[in-house]
Amino acid sequence: MFEPSKNHQTVFFKNKPRIISNYSMVGPLESKGVLKDYFDYVLKKDTFKEKSFELAERKMLEHIIFGAIDKANLKVEDIDAMLSGDLLNQIVSSSFTARKMGLTFIGLYSACATMAESLALGACLVDRKVFDKVVCATASHFSSAERQYRFPLELGNQRPPTSQWTVTGGGASILSLTGKGPYISSATFGRVIDFGIKDVNNMGAAMAPAAMDTIMTHLKATNTTVDDYDMIATGDLGKLGSEILTDLLERKGIKLRQNYSDCGNLIYTKQGKTFMGGSGSGCSASVFNSYIMHKLNSGEFKKVLLVATGALLSTTTSQQGDSIPGIAHAVTVEVDDLKEK
Amino acid sequence: MFEPSKNHQTVFFKNKPRIISNYSMVGPLESKGVLKDYFDYVLKKDTFKEKSFELAERKMLEHIIFGAIDKANLKVEDIDAMLSGDLLNQIVSSSFTARKMGLTFIGLYSACATMAESLALGACLVDRKVFDKVVCATASHFSSAERQYRFPLELGNQRPPTSQWTVTGGGASILSLTGKGPYISSATFGRVIDFGIKDVNNMGAAMAPAAMDTIMTHLKATNTTVDDYDMIATGDLGKLGSEILTDLLERKGIKLRQNYSDCGNLIYTKQGKTFMGGSGSGCSASVFNSYIMHKLNSGEFKKVLLVATGALLSTTTSQQGDSIPGIAHAVTVEVDDLKEK
């Protein structure tokens, strides 16, 4: 399980599927961190004028996808397919958003790794000319996730110090071969890795081995080292999880440097009640589609490796005593070398 | 919403991605119908020697995928990726199966339309040479679905006469450009369609409009009529849902004939307590990977349109008063014309 897989996990894209538009949205707590100036839209209240947190999450995803389409001066009809999933049971935020927007819908689920799964699959479909334009998106909401996965907020449960905070936020990217923007040069689809962690309040530890596996496979397949990237960003390992990843990779002879960050560490500046940092499918989705895409679009970053991480548990598997399997999907996003032009 | 979409929903496959192997499994009740001789494996007891129905469902999916790989004389390492989803929250049957088998995992969710979603997406990835071999699979279990979506069986609730019976069963198909077998010539990814049905015990009515939408779009895009197919099989509309579909299409000038069947109608011969027939992601998966594939492999069927249907609800959306959106994904499966050879 520690050796890079012999399977054909990594896909290369010769036609440069470009991220021609992207949009990000976060809630009030997320807007107080260092990334605050990078988000397209900040909610003043996390209910978003809806009657339930689930409806607020759905409205966020609608707003995010429409925002990405609008920013590209496109119409909904210009989008061939929506690739999306979310943390709610039966990915209802995504399917109800697809219903409202009338989009062809390819429902996905990789827990908090869904943004990278959608980008990787979207890049396959656009690069190989299955579709002209696809929108890849996800969102999550702290309060709907707490209610579904843990306890309703009204119960006032305490959270242990290893826990993370589901990001209220999300992001969308539109991929196309025509248009301007950074392009996805390769993607690695993850395997499901499980080191036997059973503590549902320690997701970082559960997901770190999957991140290690995917990073090792991706570096080997693309013949790159960690130094070839301006940024390597994991999805939502949080403080503890990213330390575990750093240790795991170091034992394999791969030393992560200053260019390594975790979206869950970046999004909340004052850790406080967010403890180990952000999590949720909206974590990497909002950070990638704001800060990371901004740095790529400005040319400050030339090459980024996004490794979104997901914990593939359910409340039922935990209640029945199963451990927590993790998965990580990775995409390399690059900007054109100006010297080439 | 009634007009075929302007979006690029239909994809054509020039390289003939072939179904080189398939496997099906059903539970005791499903093995008593007219299709009984077509299934690869029949469970004597639906617990499959496991301690919970959820574990039984997971074991079924493992067995099914391994069965398809074994039938093709392949090893697990020969499969590049597993495209799978299921009805349990967070698609845990699929992700835990991917963990056990060590397969690269692309998690999908289209409710009971997941088999067709996986075949359509698998055909895209194999036809466009992203992967050499993928396995497309899903399974469902009556008792785990009842517990999660409705009531635990121990409660002894009565079921209304419009209700359907989640199939304990599933199926897997291996797609590849090399090997023998029927090929997928085109696929139509569905849109999310909602006619406002709120009765969670009448899924056929909720899904029929999506089936209509996808069938109309597919026939138009492929320039075919219903008479061009030896069989048009919807996934799990059941008795009432398929009557509604027949009516809806007739109003649009499309008359379904003897070649139309619904997998949910086929699987249970004595309707009895199964009322309107079978449902669940395992319904179309088990019928397609047994009876339909058998007829294609024997040459009795030359061209089949599989239109798997899914209801994209969750218990939360129903409790919050939402209606039930439906989706249908379609694949045309053909056998080589012997005259061509």
XYZ file of C-alpha atoms in Angstrom:
682
model
C 0.000 0.000 0.000
C 3.012 2.279 0.430
C 4.376 1.824 -3.063
C 3.101 3.994 -5.900
C 0.350 2.081 -7.687
C 0.941 0.164 -10.884
C -2.477 1.265 -12.012
C -2.894 3.988 -14.541
C -3.941 6.644 -12.023
C -2.359 9.681 -13.661
C -3.797 11.292 -16.800
C -2.020 13.867 -18.972
C -3.807 16.600 -20.882
C -2.178 17.692 -24.126
C -4.890 20.118 -25.199
C -4.576 22.318 -22.126
C -8.061 22.341 -20.597
C -8.182 25.840 -19.143
C -9.911 27.222 -16.098
C -11.536 30.112 -17.929
C -13.553 31.293 -14.962
C -13.897 30.639 -11.286
C -15.908 31.909 -8.359
C -15.688 31.531 -4.607
C -17.962 32.233 -1.692
C -17.511 31.930 2.064
C -19.435 32.561 5.259
C -18.823 35.185 7.945
C -16.234 33.225 9.964
C -14.190 32.344 6.871
C -14.135 35.985 5.793
C -12.124 36.978 8.870
C -8.966 35.112 7.888
C -5.961 36.225 5.847
C -7.615 35.169 2.589
C -10.554 37.540 3.092
C -9.708 39.800 0.151
C -9.607 36.955 -2.336
C -13.189 35.691 -2.116
C -15.761 36.795 -4.678
C -18.633 36.860 -2.240
C -18.837 36.907 1.534
C -22.051 36.040 3.350
C -22.989 38.411 6.167
C -25.118 35.715 7.781
C -24.683 32.027 7.181
C -28.429 31.489 6.739
C -28.293 33.422 3.429
C -31.924 34.494 4.043
C -33.108 30.870 3.893
C -35.194 28.934 6.394
C -32.715 26.100 6.922
C -28.957 25.624 6.725
C -29.495 22.994 4.030
C -31.374 25.505 1.897
C -28.625 28.062 2.541
C -25.997 25.586 1.313
C -28.026 24.920 -1.817
C -28.466 28.640 -2.483
C -24.722 29.141 -2.039
C -23.943 26.497 -4.666
C -26.437 28.041 -7.097
C -24.922 31.463 -6.506
C -21.366 30.126 -6.922
C -22.083 28.326 -10.209
C -24.023 31.241 -11.594
C -21.198 33.541 -10.473
C -18.597 31.529 -12.400
C -20.776 31.458 -15.531
C -21.492 35.177 -15.276
C -17.839 36.103 -14.723
C -16.962 34.359 -17.999
C -19.680 36.297 -19.825
C -21.386 33.022 -20.594
C -24.983 31.879 -20.312
C -26.153 28.753 -18.527
C -26.941 27.221 -21.954
C -23.250 27.487 -22.874
C -22.315 24.942 -20.211
C -22.495 21.338 -21.413
C -22.428 19.652 -18.033
C -22.195 20.280 -14.317
C -19.815 18.014 -12.375
C -20.617 18.381 -8.737
C -21.143 16.708 -5.398
C -21.367 17.777 -1.784
C -21.399 16.462 1.770
C -25.145 16.270 2.316
C -26.715 12.818 2.047
C -27.491 11.960 -1.584
C -25.586 15.102 -2.680
C -28.849 17.051 -2.677
C -27.238 20.503 -2.785
C -25.751 19.582 -6.149
C -28.757 17.817 -7.647
C -31.217 20.519 -6.599
C -28.858 23.162 -8.005
C -28.693 21.238 -11.296
C -32.507 21.133 -11.268
C -32.792 24.875 -10.798
C -30.197 25.717 -13.453
C -31.368 23.130 -15.998
C -27.834 21.798 -16.375
C -26.888 18.315 -17.514
C -25.754 16.709 -14.289
C -22.973 14.263 -13.528
C -23.186 13.618 -9.800
C -19.914 12.912 -8.008
C -18.855 12.086 -4.481
C -15.408 12.072 -2.950
C -16.291 13.766 0.338
C -13.986 16.767 0.844
C -11.943 15.749 -2.233
C -14.887 16.449 -4.531
C -13.454 19.710 -5.959
C -10.347 17.907 -7.221
C -12.382 14.921 -8.431
C -14.580 17.256 -10.469
C -11.563 19.158 -11.861
C -9.756 15.921 -12.757
C -12.798 14.368 -14.414
C -13.758 17.667 -16.047
C -10.253 17.985 -17.482
C -10.567 14.443 -18.943
C -13.902 15.258 -20.585
C -12.824 18.664 -21.948
C -9.312 17.627 -23.024
C -10.689 14.602 -24.894
C -13.439 16.743 -26.462
C -16.384 14.939 -24.899
C -17.690 18.336 -23.797
C -16.794 21.914 -24.737
C -17.451 23.549 -21.399
C -18.071 22.029 -18.009
C -18.545 23.581 -14.604
C -16.873 21.842 -11.654
C -18.199 22.845 -8.264
C -18.919 22.032 -4.665
C -19.944 23.757 -1.449
C -20.327 22.858 2.196
C -21.909 24.477 5.223
C -20.732 24.190 8.810
C -24.199 23.964 10.315
C -25.714 21.466 7.862
C -22.619 19.257 8.184
C -22.720 19.375 12.001
C -26.388 18.431 11.995
C -25.906 15.538 9.608
C -22.561 14.113 10.696
C -22.301 15.014 14.369
C -24.918 16.758 16.482
C -27.379 19.574 15.899
C -25.845 22.855 17.041
C -28.708 23.356 19.497
C -27.263 20.523 21.590
C -24.196 22.623 22.384
C -21.755 19.710 22.283
C -18.109 20.354 23.004
C -15.556 19.677 20.306
C -12.252 17.960 21.005
C -9.000 19.783 20.163
C -8.218 17.482 17.204
C -11.474 18.413 15.476
C -11.747 20.608 12.408
C -14.363 23.119 11.337
C -16.428 22.502 8.220
C -16.020 25.507 5.955
C -19.166 27.398 5.050
C -18.191 28.128 1.502
C -17.560 26.723 -1.904
C -16.189 27.342 -5.328
C -16.689 26.662 -9.014
C -14.356 26.437 -12.003
C -15.362 26.446 -15.649
C -13.136 24.346 -17.910
C -12.807 24.809 -21.655
C -10.245 24.453 -24.435
C -11.198 27.923 -25.700
C -10.586 30.979 -23.564
C -7.849 32.254 -21.308
C -6.648 31.060 -17.949
C -4.379 28.577 -16.222
C -4.622 25.026 -17.553
C -4.730 21.589 -15.971
C -1.715 19.677 -17.253
C -2.232 16.393 -15.394
C -4.408 14.722 -12.793
C -4.062 11.747 -10.496
C -7.181 9.929 -9.339
C -6.749 8.568 -5.846
C -6.962 5.134 -4.314
C -8.812 4.533 -1.069
C -6.267 4.289 1.740
C -7.017 3.384 5.325
C -4.503 3.257 8.180
C -7.165 2.250 10.704
C -8.024 5.590 12.311
C -11.443 5.378 13.978
C -11.636 8.773 15.680
C -14.231 10.811 13.774
C -12.828 13.914 15.426
C -9.421 13.384 13.877
C -10.040 13.510 10.150
C -6.616 14.936 9.368
C -4.943 11.763 10.609
C -7.422 9.622 8.644
C -6.797 11.457 5.365
C -3.034 12.095 5.532
C -2.047 8.591 4.274
C -4.224 9.034 1.165
C -2.599 12.408 0.496
C 0.826 10.762 0.807
C -0.159 7.986 -1.600
C -1.527 10.370 -4.236
C 1.379 12.835 -3.961
C 3.937 10.034 -4.359
C 2.063 8.570 -7.326
C 1.630 11.972 -8.960
C 5.268 13.051 -8.540
C 6.511 9.749 -9.917
C 4.131 9.685 -12.888
C 4.805 13.311 -13.827
C 8.535 12.980 -13.155
C 8.526 16.044 -10.910
C 9.748 16.859 -7.411
C 8.156 19.029 -4.738
C 10.486 21.843 -5.800
C 8.891 22.040 -9.240
C 5.719 23.565 -7.771
C 5.188 27.105 -6.524
C 2.573 25.679 -4.224
C 1.515 22.221 -3.137
C -1.846 22.559 -1.419
C -3.638 19.732 0.335
C -7.376 20.103 0.825
C -8.279 19.945 4.458
C -5.771 17.941 6.474
C -5.647 20.736 9.022
C -2.766 21.429 11.382
C -2.320 17.890 12.726
C -3.016 16.139 9.425
C -0.513 18.210 7.504
C 2.134 17.514 10.147
C 1.394 13.797 9.785
C 1.639 14.082 5.994
C 4.970 15.906 6.298
C 6.281 13.119 8.542
C 4.951 10.331 6.326
C 6.492 11.811 3.203
C 9.791 12.523 4.936
C 10.069 8.826 5.778
C 9.691 8.171 2.056
C 12.488 10.636 1.262
C 10.210 13.445 0.127
C 10.718 16.667 2.044
C 7.864 19.178 1.862
C 9.139 22.749 2.005
C 7.831 26.295 2.396
C 5.775 25.845 -0.755
C 3.522 23.351 1.039
C 0.245 24.585 2.493
C -3.058 23.092 3.494
C -6.261 24.918 2.550
C -7.673 24.043 5.964
C -4.722 25.769 7.638
C -4.954 28.830 5.421
C -8.625 29.652 5.723
C -8.926 30.398 9.463
C -6.288 32.705 10.863
C -7.255 32.580 14.500
C -7.620 28.857 15.063
C -9.725 29.309 18.249
C -12.817 27.155 18.143
C -11.886 25.983 14.661
C -9.070 24.014 16.371
C -7.097 22.129 13.697
C -8.472 24.310 10.897
C -10.962 24.077 8.076
C -12.462 20.999 6.478
C -15.373 20.144 4.210
C -15.693 20.022 0.450
C -16.021 23.813 0.443
C -12.592 24.209 2.041
C -10.341 23.369 -0.916
C -13.073 24.584 -3.298
C -13.146 28.094 -1.831
C -9.377 28.429 -1.309
C -8.511 27.060 -4.755
C -11.059 29.243 -6.528
C -9.928 32.396 -4.700
C -6.364 32.698 -3.437
C -4.726 29.955 -5.524
C -6.432 30.904 -8.798
C -5.663 34.577 -8.107
C -1.948 33.819 -7.743
C -2.020 31.707 -10.922
C -3.919 34.329 -12.894
C -1.512 37.057 -11.738
C 1.461 34.923 -12.765
C 2.917 34.880 -9.262
C 2.427 31.098 -9.260
C 3.430 29.213 -12.406
C 2.617 25.694 -11.292
C 0.447 24.448 -8.454
C -0.413 20.970 -7.241
C -3.845 20.782 -5.613
C -4.362 17.589 -3.605
C -7.874 17.614 -2.198
C -8.448 15.069 0.538
C -11.620 13.264 1.552
C -12.705 11.019 4.419
C -15.052 8.392 3.003
C -16.951 7.549 6.164
C -20.625 7.765 7.009
C -22.280 7.947 10.392
C -23.396 4.335 9.835
C -19.881 3.015 9.167
C -18.632 4.747 12.315
C -21.507 3.434 14.401
C -20.811 -0.067 13.102
C -17.162 0.183 14.128
C -15.466 0.688 10.768
C -12.304 2.738 10.450
C -12.164 5.845 8.246
C -10.880 5.377 4.680
C -9.364 8.389 2.960
C -8.917 9.415 -0.652
C -6.986 12.212 -2.359
C -7.305 13.383 -5.945
C -4.655 15.692 -7.408
C -4.496 18.157 -10.287
C -1.509 20.108 -11.551
C -2.515 23.587 -12.699
C -0.047 25.650 -14.713
C 0.149 28.999 -16.466
C 1.603 29.407 -19.931
C 5.307 30.141 -20.011
C 5.523 33.703 -21.340
C 8.823 32.901 -23.030
C 6.984 30.372 -25.194
C 4.819 33.085 -26.734
C -38.419 21.738 -19.846
C -40.282 19.580 -22.367
C -38.099 20.409 -25.339
C -34.947 18.414 -25.987
C -32.073 20.329 -24.494
C -29.768 22.518 -26.548
C -26.922 21.367 -24.361
C -24.473 18.838 -25.578
C -25.925 15.936 -23.582
C -25.269 13.108 -26.025
C -21.787 11.696 -26.619
C -20.813 9.363 -29.485
C -18.132 6.714 -29.214
C -16.236 5.941 -32.401
C -13.777 3.499 -30.886
C -16.445 1.092 -29.668
C -15.827 0.800 -25.924
C -16.845 -2.800 -25.317
C -18.411 -4.499 -22.344
C -15.867 -7.288 -22.189
C -17.213 -8.790 -18.986
C -20.154 -8.448 -16.678
C -21.474 -10.014 -13.512
C -24.766 -9.912 -11.653
C -25.959 -10.958 -8.230
C -29.368 -10.904 -6.575
C -30.985 -11.861 -3.300
C -33.461 -14.657 -2.568
C -36.634 -12.756 -3.501
C -35.190 -11.546 -6.827
C -34.166 -15.082 -7.727
C -37.794 -16.223 -7.837
C -38.752 -14.150 -10.873
C -38.604 -14.987 -14.580
C -35.023 -13.755 -14.850
C -33.750 -16.277 -12.301
C -31.648 -18.265 -14.766
C -29.733 -15.230 -15.961
C -28.030 -14.143 -12.736
C -24.447 -15.165 -12.048
C -24.931 -15.536 -8.317
C -27.992 -15.881 -6.133
C -27.835 -15.289 -2.380
C -29.578 -17.896 -0.271
C -29.892 -15.434 2.595
C -29.776 -11.689 2.199
C -27.416 -11.278 5.145
C -24.609 -12.950 3.108
C -23.122 -14.210 6.396
C -22.513 -10.646 7.592
C -23.558 -8.996 10.837
C -25.460 -6.113 9.258
C -27.358 -5.469 6.024
C -24.915 -2.671 5.230
C -21.988 -5.098 5.484
C -23.914 -7.575 3.320
C -24.412 -4.905 0.643
C -20.702 -4.081 0.713
C -19.757 -7.753 0.435
C -22.127 -8.126 -2.504
C -20.460 -5.264 -4.362
C -17.002 -6.715 -3.691
C -18.171 -10.096 -4.917
C -19.790 -8.598 -8.019
C -16.733 -6.579 -9.038
C -14.396 -9.453 -8.382
C -16.769 -11.698 -10.339
C -16.646 -9.442 -13.395
C -12.840 -9.221 -13.233
C -12.502 -12.979 -12.791
C -14.899 -13.789 -15.643
C -12.695 -11.748 -17.996
C -9.614 -13.659 -16.831
C -8.176 -10.400 -15.571
C -6.527 -9.440 -12.311
C -7.516 -6.520 -10.109
C -4.288 -4.748 -11.171
C -5.497 -4.791 -14.783
C -8.350 -2.431 -13.946
C -7.398 1.243 -14.160
C -10.343 2.661 -12.274
C -13.562 1.775 -10.529
C -16.575 3.978 -11.305
C -19.184 3.297 -8.715
C -21.775 4.672 -6.356
C -24.646 3.324 -4.306
C -27.664 4.347 -2.264
C -26.103 4.346 1.188
C -25.170 7.721 2.629
C -21.727 8.840 1.406
C -21.706 5.866 -1.021
C -19.877 3.783 1.564
C -20.514 0.425 -0.122
C -18.531 1.663 -3.097
C -15.722 3.408 -1.246
C -15.146 0.536 1.178
C -15.129 -1.893 -1.759
C -12.537 0.290 -3.507
C -10.511 0.228 -0.291
C -10.590 -3.550 -0.097
C -9.728 -4.075 -3.750
C -7.074 -1.345 -3.926
C -8.724 0.164 -7.010
C -8.422 3.769 -8.154
C -11.802 5.171 -7.228
C -14.057 7.657 -8.980
C -17.109 8.000 -6.754
C -20.401 8.700 -8.490
C -23.978 9.291 -7.424
C -27.128 9.341 -9.498
C -29.341 7.356 -7.115
C -30.882 4.418 -9.022
C -29.446 5.775 -12.302
C -25.884 5.127 -11.120
C -25.321 2.050 -13.338
C -26.021 4.067 -16.492
C -24.033 7.056 -15.189
C -21.038 4.789 -14.620
C -21.406 3.143 -18.051
C -21.777 6.507 -19.797
C -18.806 8.048 -18.015
C -16.775 4.838 -18.342
C -17.448 4.805 -22.081
C -16.201 8.425 -22.331
C -12.985 7.597 -20.464
C -12.274 4.357 -22.379
C -13.307 5.617 -25.822
C -11.121 8.716 -25.415
C -8.241 6.594 -24.129
C -8.022 8.145 -20.679
C -8.107 4.612 -19.239
C -7.645 1.167 -20.786
C -10.042 -0.745 -18.563
C -12.616 0.483 -16.103
C -15.154 -1.343 -14.003
C -18.615 0.222 -13.690
C -20.693 -1.097 -10.840
C -23.366 -0.592 -8.241
C -25.432 -2.592 -5.788
C -28.336 -2.010 -3.430
C -29.951 -3.920 -0.608
C -33.619 -3.864 0.366
C -33.019 -3.899 4.088
C -30.241 -1.285 4.235
C -32.285 1.018 1.989
C -35.423 0.614 4.097
C -33.483 1.384 7.259
C -31.862 4.470 5.797
C -34.627 5.963 3.667
C -37.823 4.815 5.353
C -38.117 2.803 8.567
C -36.168 -0.056 10.098
C -37.820 -3.346 9.178
C -38.313 -4.129 12.878
C -40.966 -1.414 12.993
C -43.203 -3.448 10.686
C -44.560 -0.430 8.794
C -47.120 -0.981 6.059
C -46.244 0.001 2.522
C -48.704 1.788 0.258
C -49.666 0.171 -3.067
C -47.715 2.725 -5.142
C -44.470 1.790 -3.409
C -41.636 -0.169 -4.990
C -39.241 -2.718 -3.567
C -35.518 -1.950 -3.450
C -33.708 -4.756 -5.240
C -31.168 -6.701 -3.236
C -28.689 -7.111 -6.009
C -26.234 -5.421 -8.273
C -24.058 -5.705 -11.295
C -20.723 -4.772 -12.803
C -19.476 -4.212 -16.346
C -15.865 -3.980 -17.466
C -15.260 -1.630 -20.374
C -12.276 -1.794 -22.702
C -11.327 -1.106 -26.305
C -9.620 -4.484 -26.467
C -11.609 -7.674 -26.073
C -14.918 -9.009 -27.279
C -18.450 -8.041 -26.393
C -21.234 -5.596 -27.170
C -20.135 -1.968 -27.397
C -21.541 1.326 -26.183
C -22.171 3.461 -29.255
C -23.604 6.559 -27.573
C -24.670 7.929 -24.224
C -26.921 10.730 -23.050
C -26.287 12.312 -19.671
C -29.513 13.438 -18.062
C -30.832 16.711 -16.804
C -32.570 16.980 -13.451
C -36.320 17.116 -14.056
C -38.982 17.713 -11.428
C -42.730 17.715 -12.007
C -43.471 18.436 -8.346
C -44.206 14.932 -7.010
C -43.770 14.882 -3.224
C -44.950 11.348 -2.412
C -41.858 9.363 -1.416
C -43.874 6.195 -1.941
C -44.436 6.993 -5.607
C -40.954 7.133 -7.086
C -42.103 5.906 -10.503
C -44.162 9.048 -10.987
C -41.279 11.225 -9.792
C -38.771 9.666 -12.217
C -40.926 9.198 -15.350
C -40.558 12.818 -16.570
C -36.745 12.522 -16.446
C -36.929 9.279 -18.440
C -39.084 11.033 -21.014
C -36.663 13.947 -21.257
C -33.610 11.731 -21.711
C -35.305 9.377 -24.199
C -36.479 12.303 -26.348
C -33.032 13.912 -26.241
C -31.284 10.630 -27.032
C -33.548 9.675 -29.938
C -33.211 13.129 -31.460
C -29.433 13.327 -31.060
C -28.842 9.818 -32.419
C -31.453 10.256 -35.161
C -33.196 7.032 -34.177
C -36.768 6.018 -33.381
C -38.050 3.566 -30.799
C -38.308 0.943 -33.547
C -34.551 0.946 -34.059
C -34.009 -0.835 -30.734
C -34.618 -4.461 -29.893
C -35.188 -3.346 -26.346
C -35.680 -0.022 -24.597
C -35.288 -0.644 -20.883
C -35.913 1.963 -18.224
C -34.299 1.395 -14.851
C -36.872 1.228 -12.124
C -39.987 3.176 -12.993
C -42.091 0.208 -11.948
C -45.598 -0.527 -13.151
C -47.110 2.905 -12.522
C -44.028 4.869 -13.566
C -43.694 3.058 -16.875
C -47.370 3.671 -17.626
C -46.821 7.359 -16.907
C -43.751 7.376 -19.174
C -45.733 5.685 -21.947
C -48.440 8.343 -21.628
C -45.970 11.234 -21.473
C -44.129 10.062 -24.580
C -47.341 9.373 -26.468
C -48.360 12.983 -25.966
C -45.052 13.914 -27.588
C -45.789 11.672 -30.562
C -43.481 8.841 -29.464
C -45.246 5.492 -29.115
C -43.446 2.884 -27.007
C -44.118 -0.629 -28.298
C -43.580 -4.224 -27.263
C -39.829 -3.629 -27.192
C -40.224 -1.385 -24.133
C -39.622 -2.876 -20.701
C -38.746 -1.600 -17.273
C -36.142 -3.483 -15.218
C -38.294 -2.927 -12.134
C -41.220 -4.664 -13.852
C -39.099 -7.545 -15.094
C -37.337 -8.533 -11.898
C -40.286 -9.575 -9.697
C -42.800 -11.864 -11.341
C -45.343 -12.060 -8.566
C -45.750 -8.406 -7.668
C -47.285 -9.197 -4.243
C -45.602 -7.166 -1.524
C -43.225 -5.709 -4.064
C -46.267 -3.748 -5.371
C -45.164 -1.587 -8.308
C -41.987 -3.609 -8.836
C -38.276 -3.282 -8.246
C -36.253 -0.147 -7.605
C -32.805 0.758 -6.304
C -29.484 1.144 -8.050
C -29.139 -2.644 -8.066
C -32.330 -3.027 -10.125
C -31.091 -1.853 -13.534
C -27.569 -3.003 -12.619
C -28.611 -6.613 -12.036
C -31.074 -6.816 -14.944
C -28.708 -5.157 -17.420
C -25.746 -7.303 -16.388
C -27.757 -10.537 -16.612
C -30.737 -10.783 -18.954
C -29.981 -7.827 -21.243
C -26.280 -8.586 -21.636
C -27.116 -12.254 -22.204
C -29.449 -11.373 -25.063
C -26.838 -9.034 -26.555
C -24.032 -11.572 -26.222
C -26.192 -14.270 -27.839
C -27.030 -11.931 -30.714
C -30.766 -12.088 -30.039
C -30.656 -8.367 -29.349
C -28.633 -6.204 -31.737
C -29.281 -2.813 -30.177
C -30.540 -1.885 -26.732
C -31.243 1.456 -25.083
C -30.760 1.363 -21.311
C -32.296 4.364 -19.555
C -31.589 4.080 -15.856
C -33.671 6.382 -13.703
C -32.905 7.962 -10.356
C -34.808 9.931 -7.736
C -32.472 12.566 -6.310
C -34.132 13.064 -2.965
C -32.851 12.638 0.564
C -34.794 12.133 3.771
C -33.868 15.727 4.673
C -35.277 17.240 1.466
C -38.520 15.317 1.970
C -38.776 16.354 5.607
C -38.189 19.970 4.588
C -41.039 19.791 2.060
C -39.099 19.606 -1.200
C -40.447 17.735 -4.193
C -38.547 14.818 -5.737
C -36.257 15.613 -8.688
C -35.501 12.807 -11.121
C -32.665 12.083 -13.510
C -32.158 9.511 -16.264
C -28.927 8.609 -18.014
C -29.033 6.542 -21.202
C -26.592 4.318 -23.082
C -27.068 2.590 -26.412
C -25.413 -0.819 -26.450
C -24.967 -2.616 -29.780
C -23.455 -5.788 -31.141
C -21.300 -5.860 -34.258
C -23.174 -6.372 -37.466
C -21.966 -9.770 -38.677
C -22.340 -8.667 -42.273
C -19.631 -6.062 -41.643
C -17.086 -8.729 -40.842
